[in-house]
Coordinates of N, CA and C in Angstrom, one line a residue:
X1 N 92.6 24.8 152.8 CA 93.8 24.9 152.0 C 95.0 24.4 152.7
X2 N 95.8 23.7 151.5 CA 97.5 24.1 152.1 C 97.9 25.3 153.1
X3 N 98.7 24.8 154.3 CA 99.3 25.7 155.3 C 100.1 26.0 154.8
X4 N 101.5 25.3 153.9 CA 102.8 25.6 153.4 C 102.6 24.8 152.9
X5 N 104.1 25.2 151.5 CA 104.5 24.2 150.0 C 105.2 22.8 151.1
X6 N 104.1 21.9 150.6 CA 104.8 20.4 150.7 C 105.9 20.6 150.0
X7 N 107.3 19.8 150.6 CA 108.1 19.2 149.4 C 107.8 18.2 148.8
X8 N 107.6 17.8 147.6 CA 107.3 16.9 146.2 C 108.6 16.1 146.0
X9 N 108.7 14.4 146.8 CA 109.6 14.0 146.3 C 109.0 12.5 145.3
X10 N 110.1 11.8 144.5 CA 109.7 11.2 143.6 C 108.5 10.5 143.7
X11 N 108.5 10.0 145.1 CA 107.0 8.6 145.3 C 105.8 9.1 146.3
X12 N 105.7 10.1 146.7 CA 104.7 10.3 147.4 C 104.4 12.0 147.7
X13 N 103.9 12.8 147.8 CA 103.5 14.1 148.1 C 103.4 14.1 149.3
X14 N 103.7 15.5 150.0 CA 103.2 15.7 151.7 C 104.7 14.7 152.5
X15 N 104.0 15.7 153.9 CA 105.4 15.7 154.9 C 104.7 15.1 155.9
X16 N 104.6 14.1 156.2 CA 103.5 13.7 157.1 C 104.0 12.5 158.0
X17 N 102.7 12.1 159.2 CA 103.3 10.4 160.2 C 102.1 9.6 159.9
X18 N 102.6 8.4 160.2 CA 101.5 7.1 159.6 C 100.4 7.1 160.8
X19 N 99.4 6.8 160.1 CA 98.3 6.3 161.1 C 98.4 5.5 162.3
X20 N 98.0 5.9 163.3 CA 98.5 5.0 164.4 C 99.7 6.0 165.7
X21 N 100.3 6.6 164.5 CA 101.2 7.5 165.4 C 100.5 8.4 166.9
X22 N 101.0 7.9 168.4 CA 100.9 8.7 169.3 C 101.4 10.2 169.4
X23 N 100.7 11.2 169.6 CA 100.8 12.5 169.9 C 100.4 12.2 171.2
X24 N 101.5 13.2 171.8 CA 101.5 14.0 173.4 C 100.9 14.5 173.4
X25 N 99.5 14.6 174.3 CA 98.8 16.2 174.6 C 99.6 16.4 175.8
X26 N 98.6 17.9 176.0 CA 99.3 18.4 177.3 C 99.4 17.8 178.5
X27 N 98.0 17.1 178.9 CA 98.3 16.1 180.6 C 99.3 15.4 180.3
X28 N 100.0 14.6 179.3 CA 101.0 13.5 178.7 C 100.0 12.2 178.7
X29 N 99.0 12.5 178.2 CA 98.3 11.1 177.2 C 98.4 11.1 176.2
X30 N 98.2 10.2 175.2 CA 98.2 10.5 173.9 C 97.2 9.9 173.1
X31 N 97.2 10.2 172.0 CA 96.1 10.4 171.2 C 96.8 9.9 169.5
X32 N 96.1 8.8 168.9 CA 96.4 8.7 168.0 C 96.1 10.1 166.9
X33 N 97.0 10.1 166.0 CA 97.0 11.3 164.9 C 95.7 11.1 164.3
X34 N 95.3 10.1 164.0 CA 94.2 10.2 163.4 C 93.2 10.8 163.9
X35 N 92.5 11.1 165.0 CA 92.1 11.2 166.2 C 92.0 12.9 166.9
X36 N 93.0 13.4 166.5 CA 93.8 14.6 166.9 C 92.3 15.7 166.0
X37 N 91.8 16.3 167.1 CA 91.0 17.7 166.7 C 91.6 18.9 167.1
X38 N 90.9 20.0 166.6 CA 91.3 21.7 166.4 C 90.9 21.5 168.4
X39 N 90.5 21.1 168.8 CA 90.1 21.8 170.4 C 91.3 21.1 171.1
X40 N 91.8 20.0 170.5 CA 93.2 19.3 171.8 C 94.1 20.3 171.8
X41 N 94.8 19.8 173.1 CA 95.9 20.7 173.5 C 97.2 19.7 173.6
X42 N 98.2 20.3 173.0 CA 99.1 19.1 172.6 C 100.6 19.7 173.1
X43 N 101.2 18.6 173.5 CA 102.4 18.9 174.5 C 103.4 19.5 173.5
X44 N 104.5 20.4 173.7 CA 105.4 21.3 172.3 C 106.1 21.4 173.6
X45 N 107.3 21.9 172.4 CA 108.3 22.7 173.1 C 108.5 23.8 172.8
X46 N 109.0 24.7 173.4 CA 108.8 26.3 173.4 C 110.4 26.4 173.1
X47 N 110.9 26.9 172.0 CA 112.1 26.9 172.0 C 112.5 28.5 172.1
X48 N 111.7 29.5 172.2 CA 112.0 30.9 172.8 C 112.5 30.6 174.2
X49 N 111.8 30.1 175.2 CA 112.2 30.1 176.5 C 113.1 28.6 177.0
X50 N 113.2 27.8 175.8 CA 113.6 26.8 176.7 C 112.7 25.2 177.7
X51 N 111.3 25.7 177.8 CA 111.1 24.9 178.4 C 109.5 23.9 177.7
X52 N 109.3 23.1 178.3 CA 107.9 22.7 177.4 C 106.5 23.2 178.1
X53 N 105.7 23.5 177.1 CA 104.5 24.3 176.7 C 103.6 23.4 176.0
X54 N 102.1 23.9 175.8 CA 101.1 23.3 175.4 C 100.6 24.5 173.7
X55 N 100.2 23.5 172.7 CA 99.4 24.7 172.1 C 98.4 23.5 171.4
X56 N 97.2 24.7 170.5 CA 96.4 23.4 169.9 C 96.7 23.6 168.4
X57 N 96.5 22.6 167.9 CA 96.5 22.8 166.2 C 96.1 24.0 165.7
X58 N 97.4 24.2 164.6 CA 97.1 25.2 163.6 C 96.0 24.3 162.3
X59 N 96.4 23.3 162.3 CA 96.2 23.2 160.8 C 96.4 21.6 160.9
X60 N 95.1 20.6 160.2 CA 95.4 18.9 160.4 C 95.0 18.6 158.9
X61 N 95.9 17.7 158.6 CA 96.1 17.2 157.2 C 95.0 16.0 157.4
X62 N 94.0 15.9 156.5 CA 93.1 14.7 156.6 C 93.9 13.5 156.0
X63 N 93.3 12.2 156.0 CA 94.0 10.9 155.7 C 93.9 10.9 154.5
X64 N 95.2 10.2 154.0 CA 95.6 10.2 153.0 C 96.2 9.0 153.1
X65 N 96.8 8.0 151.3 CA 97.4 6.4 151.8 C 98.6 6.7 150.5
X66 N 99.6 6.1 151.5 CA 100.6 5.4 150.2 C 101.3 4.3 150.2
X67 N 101.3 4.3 149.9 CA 102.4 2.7 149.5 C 104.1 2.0 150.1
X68 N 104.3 3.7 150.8 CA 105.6 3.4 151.2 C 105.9 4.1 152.6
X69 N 106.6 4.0 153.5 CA 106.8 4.7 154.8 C 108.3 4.9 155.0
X70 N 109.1 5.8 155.8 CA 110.2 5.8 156.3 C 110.4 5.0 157.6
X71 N 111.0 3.8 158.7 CA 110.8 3.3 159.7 C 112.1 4.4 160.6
X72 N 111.6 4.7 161.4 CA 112.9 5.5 162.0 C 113.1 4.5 163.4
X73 N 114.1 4.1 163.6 CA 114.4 3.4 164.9 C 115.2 4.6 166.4
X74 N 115.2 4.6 167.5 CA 115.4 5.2 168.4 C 116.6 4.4 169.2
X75 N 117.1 4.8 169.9 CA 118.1 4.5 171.1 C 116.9 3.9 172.3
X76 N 116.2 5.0 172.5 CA 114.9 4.4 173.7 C 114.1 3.7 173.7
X77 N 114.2 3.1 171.7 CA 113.2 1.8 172.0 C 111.8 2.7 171.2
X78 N 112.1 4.0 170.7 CA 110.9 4.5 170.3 C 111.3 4.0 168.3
X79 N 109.7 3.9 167.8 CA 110.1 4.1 166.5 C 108.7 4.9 166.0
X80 N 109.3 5.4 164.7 CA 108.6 6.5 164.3 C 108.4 6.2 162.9
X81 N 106.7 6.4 162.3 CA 107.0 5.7 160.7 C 106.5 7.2 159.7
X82 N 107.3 7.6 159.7 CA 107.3 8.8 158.6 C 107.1 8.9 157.1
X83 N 106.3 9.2 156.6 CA 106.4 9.6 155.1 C 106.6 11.1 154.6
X84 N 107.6 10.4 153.4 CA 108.7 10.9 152.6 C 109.3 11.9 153.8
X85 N 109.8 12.6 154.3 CA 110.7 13.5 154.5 C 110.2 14.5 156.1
X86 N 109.7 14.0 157.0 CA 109.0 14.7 157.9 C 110.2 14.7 158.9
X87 N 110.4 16.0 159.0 CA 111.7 16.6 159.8 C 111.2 16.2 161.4
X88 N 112.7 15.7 161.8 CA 113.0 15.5 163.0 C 113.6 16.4 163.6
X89 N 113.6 16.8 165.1 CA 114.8 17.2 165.5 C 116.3 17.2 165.8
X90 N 117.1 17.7 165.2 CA 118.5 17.9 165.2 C 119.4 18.2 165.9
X91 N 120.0 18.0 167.7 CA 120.1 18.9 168.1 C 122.0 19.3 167.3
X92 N 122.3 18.0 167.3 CA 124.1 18.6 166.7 C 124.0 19.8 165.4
X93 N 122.7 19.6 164.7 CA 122.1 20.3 163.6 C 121.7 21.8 164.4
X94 N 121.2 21.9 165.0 CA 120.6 22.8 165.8 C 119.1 23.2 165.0
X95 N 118.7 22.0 164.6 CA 117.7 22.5 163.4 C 116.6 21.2 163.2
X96 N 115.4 21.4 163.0 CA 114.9 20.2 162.2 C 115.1 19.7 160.8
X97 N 115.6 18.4 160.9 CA 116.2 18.0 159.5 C 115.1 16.8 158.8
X98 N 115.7 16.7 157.4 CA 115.1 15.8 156.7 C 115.9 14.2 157.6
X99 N 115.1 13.2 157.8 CA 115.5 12.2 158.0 C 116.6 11.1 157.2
X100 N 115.7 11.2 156.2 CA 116.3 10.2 155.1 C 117.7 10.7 154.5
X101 N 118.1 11.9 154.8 CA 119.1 12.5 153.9 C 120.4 12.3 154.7
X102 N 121.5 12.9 154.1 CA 122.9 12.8 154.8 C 122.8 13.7 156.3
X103 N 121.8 14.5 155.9 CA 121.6 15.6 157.1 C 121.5 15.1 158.5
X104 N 120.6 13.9 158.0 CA 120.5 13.2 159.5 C 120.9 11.5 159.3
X105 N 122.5 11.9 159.6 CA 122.7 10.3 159.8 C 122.6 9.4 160.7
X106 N 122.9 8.3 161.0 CA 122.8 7.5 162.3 C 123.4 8.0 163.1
X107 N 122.9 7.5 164.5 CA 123.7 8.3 165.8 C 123.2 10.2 165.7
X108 N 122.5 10.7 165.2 CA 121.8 11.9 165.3 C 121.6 12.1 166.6
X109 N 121.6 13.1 167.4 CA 120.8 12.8 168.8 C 119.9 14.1 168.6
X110 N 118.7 13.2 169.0 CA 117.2 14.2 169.0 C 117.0 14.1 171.0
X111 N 115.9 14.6 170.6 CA 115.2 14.5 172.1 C 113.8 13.7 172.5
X112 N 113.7 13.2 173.2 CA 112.1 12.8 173.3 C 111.5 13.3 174.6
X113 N 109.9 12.7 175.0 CA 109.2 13.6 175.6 C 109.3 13.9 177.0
X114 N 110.3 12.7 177.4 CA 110.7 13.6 178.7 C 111.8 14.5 179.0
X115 N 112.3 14.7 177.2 CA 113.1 15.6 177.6 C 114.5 15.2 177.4
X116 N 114.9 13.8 177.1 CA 116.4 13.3 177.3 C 116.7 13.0 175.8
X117 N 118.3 13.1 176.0 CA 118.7 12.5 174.5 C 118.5 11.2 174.1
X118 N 118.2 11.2 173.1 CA 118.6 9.9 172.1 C 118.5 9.7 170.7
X119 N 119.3 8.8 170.2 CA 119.8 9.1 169.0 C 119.2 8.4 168.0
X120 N 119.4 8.6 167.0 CA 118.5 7.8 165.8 C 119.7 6.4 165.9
X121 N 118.8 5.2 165.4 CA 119.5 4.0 165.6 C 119.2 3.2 164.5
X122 N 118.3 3.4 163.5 CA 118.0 2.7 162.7 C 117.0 3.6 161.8
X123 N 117.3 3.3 160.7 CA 115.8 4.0 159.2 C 116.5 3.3 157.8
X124 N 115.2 2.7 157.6 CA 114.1 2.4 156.2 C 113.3 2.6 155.9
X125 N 113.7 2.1 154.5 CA 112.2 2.5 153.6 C 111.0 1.2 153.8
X126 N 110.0 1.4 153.6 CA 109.1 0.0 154.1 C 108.0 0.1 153.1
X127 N 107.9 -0.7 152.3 CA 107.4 -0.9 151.1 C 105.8 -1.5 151.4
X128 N 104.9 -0.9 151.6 CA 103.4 -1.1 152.8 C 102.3 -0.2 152.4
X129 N 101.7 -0.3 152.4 CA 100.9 0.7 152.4 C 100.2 0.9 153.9
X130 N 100.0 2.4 153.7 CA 99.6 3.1 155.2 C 99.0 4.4 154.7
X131 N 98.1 4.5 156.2 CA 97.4 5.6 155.7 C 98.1 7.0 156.4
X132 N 98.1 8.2 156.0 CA 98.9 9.2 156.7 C 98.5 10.3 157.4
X133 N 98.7 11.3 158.0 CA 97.7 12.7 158.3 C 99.1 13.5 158.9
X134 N 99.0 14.8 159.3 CA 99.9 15.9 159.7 C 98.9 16.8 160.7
X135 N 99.8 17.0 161.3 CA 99.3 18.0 162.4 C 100.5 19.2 162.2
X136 N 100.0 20.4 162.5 CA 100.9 21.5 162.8 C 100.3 22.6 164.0
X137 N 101.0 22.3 165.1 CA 100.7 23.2 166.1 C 100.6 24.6 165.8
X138 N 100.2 25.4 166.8 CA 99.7 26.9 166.4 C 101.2 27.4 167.1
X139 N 102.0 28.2 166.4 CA 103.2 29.2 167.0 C 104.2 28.5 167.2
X140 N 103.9 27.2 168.1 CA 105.5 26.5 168.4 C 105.7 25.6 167.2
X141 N 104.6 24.8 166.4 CA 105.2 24.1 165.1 C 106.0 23.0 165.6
X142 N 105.7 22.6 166.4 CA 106.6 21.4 166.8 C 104.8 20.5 167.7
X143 N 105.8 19.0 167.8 CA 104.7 18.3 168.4 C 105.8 16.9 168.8
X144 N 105.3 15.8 169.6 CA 105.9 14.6 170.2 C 104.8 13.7 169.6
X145 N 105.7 13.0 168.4 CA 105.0 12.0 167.9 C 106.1 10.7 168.1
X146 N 105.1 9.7 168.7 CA 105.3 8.2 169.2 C 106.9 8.8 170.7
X147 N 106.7 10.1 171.2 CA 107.6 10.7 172.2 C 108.6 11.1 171.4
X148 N 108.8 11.4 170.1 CA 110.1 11.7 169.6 C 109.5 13.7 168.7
X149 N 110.6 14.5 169.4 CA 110.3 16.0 169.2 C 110.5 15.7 167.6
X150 N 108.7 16.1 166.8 CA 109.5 16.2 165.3 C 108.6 18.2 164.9
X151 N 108.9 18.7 163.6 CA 108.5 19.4 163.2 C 108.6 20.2 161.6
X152 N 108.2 21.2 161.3 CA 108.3 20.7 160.0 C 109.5 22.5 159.7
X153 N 109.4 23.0 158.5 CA 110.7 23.6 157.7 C 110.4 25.0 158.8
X154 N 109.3 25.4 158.6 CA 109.0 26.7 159.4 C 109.7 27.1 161.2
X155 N 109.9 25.7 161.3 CA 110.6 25.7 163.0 C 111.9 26.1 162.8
X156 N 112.7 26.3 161.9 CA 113.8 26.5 161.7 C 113.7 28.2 161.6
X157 N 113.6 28.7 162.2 CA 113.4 30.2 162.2 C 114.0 30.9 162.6
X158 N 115.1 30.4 163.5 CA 116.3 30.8 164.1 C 117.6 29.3 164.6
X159 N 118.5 29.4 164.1 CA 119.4 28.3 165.0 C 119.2 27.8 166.6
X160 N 119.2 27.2 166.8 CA 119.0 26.7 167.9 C 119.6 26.2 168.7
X161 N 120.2 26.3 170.1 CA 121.2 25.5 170.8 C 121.1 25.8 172.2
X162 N 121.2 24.4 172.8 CA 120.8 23.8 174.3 C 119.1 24.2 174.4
X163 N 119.0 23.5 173.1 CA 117.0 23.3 173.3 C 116.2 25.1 173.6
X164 N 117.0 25.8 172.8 CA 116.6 27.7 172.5 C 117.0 27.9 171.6
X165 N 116.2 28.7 171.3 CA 116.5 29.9 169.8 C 117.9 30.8 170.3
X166 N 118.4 31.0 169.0 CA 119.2 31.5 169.2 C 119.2 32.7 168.7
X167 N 118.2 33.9 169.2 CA 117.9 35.1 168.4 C 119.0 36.2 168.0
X168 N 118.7 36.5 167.0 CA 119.6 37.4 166.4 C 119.3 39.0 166.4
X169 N 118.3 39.4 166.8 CA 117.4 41.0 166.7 C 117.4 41.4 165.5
X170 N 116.6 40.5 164.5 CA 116.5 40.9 163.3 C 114.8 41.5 163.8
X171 N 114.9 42.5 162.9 CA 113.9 43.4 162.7 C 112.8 42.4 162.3
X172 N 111.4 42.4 162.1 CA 110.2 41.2 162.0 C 109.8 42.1 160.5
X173 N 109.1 41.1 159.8 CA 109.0 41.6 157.9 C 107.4 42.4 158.4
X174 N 107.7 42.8 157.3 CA 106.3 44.0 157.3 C 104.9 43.1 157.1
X175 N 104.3 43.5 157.4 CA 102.8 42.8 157.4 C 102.5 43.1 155.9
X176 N 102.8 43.9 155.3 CA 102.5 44.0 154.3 C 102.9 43.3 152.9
X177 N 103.8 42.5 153.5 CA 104.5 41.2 152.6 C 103.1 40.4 152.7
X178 N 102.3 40.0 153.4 CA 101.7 39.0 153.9 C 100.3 39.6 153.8
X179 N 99.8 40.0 152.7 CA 98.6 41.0 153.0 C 97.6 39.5 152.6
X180 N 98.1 38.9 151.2 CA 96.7 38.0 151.1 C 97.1 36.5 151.9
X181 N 97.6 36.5 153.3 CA 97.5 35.2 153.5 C 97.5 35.5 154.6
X182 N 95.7 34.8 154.9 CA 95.4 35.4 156.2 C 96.0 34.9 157.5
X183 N 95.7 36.0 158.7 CA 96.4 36.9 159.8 C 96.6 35.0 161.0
X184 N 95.6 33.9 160.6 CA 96.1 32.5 161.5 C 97.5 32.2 160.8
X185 N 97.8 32.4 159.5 CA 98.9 31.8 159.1 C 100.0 32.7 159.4
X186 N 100.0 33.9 159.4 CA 101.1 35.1 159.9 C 101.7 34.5 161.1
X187 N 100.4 34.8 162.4 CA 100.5 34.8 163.7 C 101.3 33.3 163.9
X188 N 100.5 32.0 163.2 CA 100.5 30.9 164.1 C 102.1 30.3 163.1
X189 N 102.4 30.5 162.0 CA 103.8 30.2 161.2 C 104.8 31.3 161.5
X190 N 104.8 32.3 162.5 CA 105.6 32.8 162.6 C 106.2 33.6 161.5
X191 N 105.5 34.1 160.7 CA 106.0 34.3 159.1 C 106.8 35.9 158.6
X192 N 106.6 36.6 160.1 CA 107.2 37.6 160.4 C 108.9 37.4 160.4
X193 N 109.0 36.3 161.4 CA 110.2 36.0 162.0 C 111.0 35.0 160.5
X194 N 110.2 34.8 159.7 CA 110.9 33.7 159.0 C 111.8 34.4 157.7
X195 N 113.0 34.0 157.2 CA 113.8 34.7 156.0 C 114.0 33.9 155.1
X196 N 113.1 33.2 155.1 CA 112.5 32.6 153.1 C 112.3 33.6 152.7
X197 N 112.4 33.3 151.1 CA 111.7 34.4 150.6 C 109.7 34.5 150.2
X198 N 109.2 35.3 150.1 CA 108.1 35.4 150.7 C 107.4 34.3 149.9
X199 N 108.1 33.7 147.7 CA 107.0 33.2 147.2 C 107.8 31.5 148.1
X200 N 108.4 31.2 148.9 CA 108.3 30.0 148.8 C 107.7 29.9 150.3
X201 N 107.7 30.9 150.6 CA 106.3 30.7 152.3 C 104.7 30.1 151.7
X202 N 104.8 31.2 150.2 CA 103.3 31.1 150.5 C 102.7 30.2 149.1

């Protein structure tokens, strides 16, 4: 099954990166997305403590094709080809944002894999067909595709700033909110910590 409600925008379904896209594992090799199994260990960032961490997939979207891609251009020379709407990192945002939208306009500054800023420099729409897949790490929800930090709505779980959460001591939701959606998706979506409301988690 679905891990979480895709957003549904006009031309394509799913929050996903194009075929071809490098993922960081943990040694710092990488591994096309397509490629990517439940046993790899894949480089994240741990935004509780601040520093970077390893985890392995929660959950991989098999291939899928459409017709259109987002091109994202970099300051470092990285580019990223995203379909429909796959959140980047924010840091002026303190948040992972939609790409395509006002939220993240040119000159954004994200992070990449070693760690340094750089800012978005360039995005279009690219009228192509490609095939697509999604990964979602277990707990941290974040991952380094083509070296640029992206992740998807559930990372947003607290504000963020200088690369940490910015916890608030909110009390964690009852397990009993979460009775029929089993204890990988609680644990690994963080779904305790999250203040959606419960029907648009699940």
């Amino acid at each position: 099954g679905v891990a979480y409600s895709p957003t549904v925008l006009s031309w394509i379904p799913g929050i996903c990166l194009a075929e071809g896209t490098l993922i960081t594992l943990a040694d710092e090799s990488t591994t096309a997305i397509e490629n990517i199994q439940m046993s790899d260990l894949i480089k994240v960032w741990d935004f509780d403590n601040g520093v970077f961490a390893s985890a392995h997939p929660l959950w991989i979207k098999q291939q899928e094709t459409t017709a259109r891609y987002n091109l994202l251009t970099f300051s470092d020379g990285s580019t990223l080809k995203t379909i429909n709407q796959h959140r980047i990192f924010n840091k002026q945002a303190g948040a992972f944002t939609y790409p395509m939208t006002d939220d993240t306009p040119i000159g954004t500054i994200t992070v990449n894999v070693q760690g340094e800023e750089v800012s978005l420099v360039g995005k279009t729409v690219v009228d192509e067909t490609v095939n697509y897949y999604n990964v979602i790490t277990d707990y941290h929800m974040n991952l380094y595709a083509n070296g640029i930090l992206t992740s998807l709505r559930f990372n947003n779980v607290y504000d963020i700033n200088e690369m940490k959460f910015v916890k608030d001591g909110r009390a964690l939701r009852s397990l009993s909110e979460f009775a029929d959606i089993d204890s990988r998706w609680v644990d690994g979506l963080r779904l305790r910590e999250q203040q959606q409301p419960i029907e648009t988690i699940s």
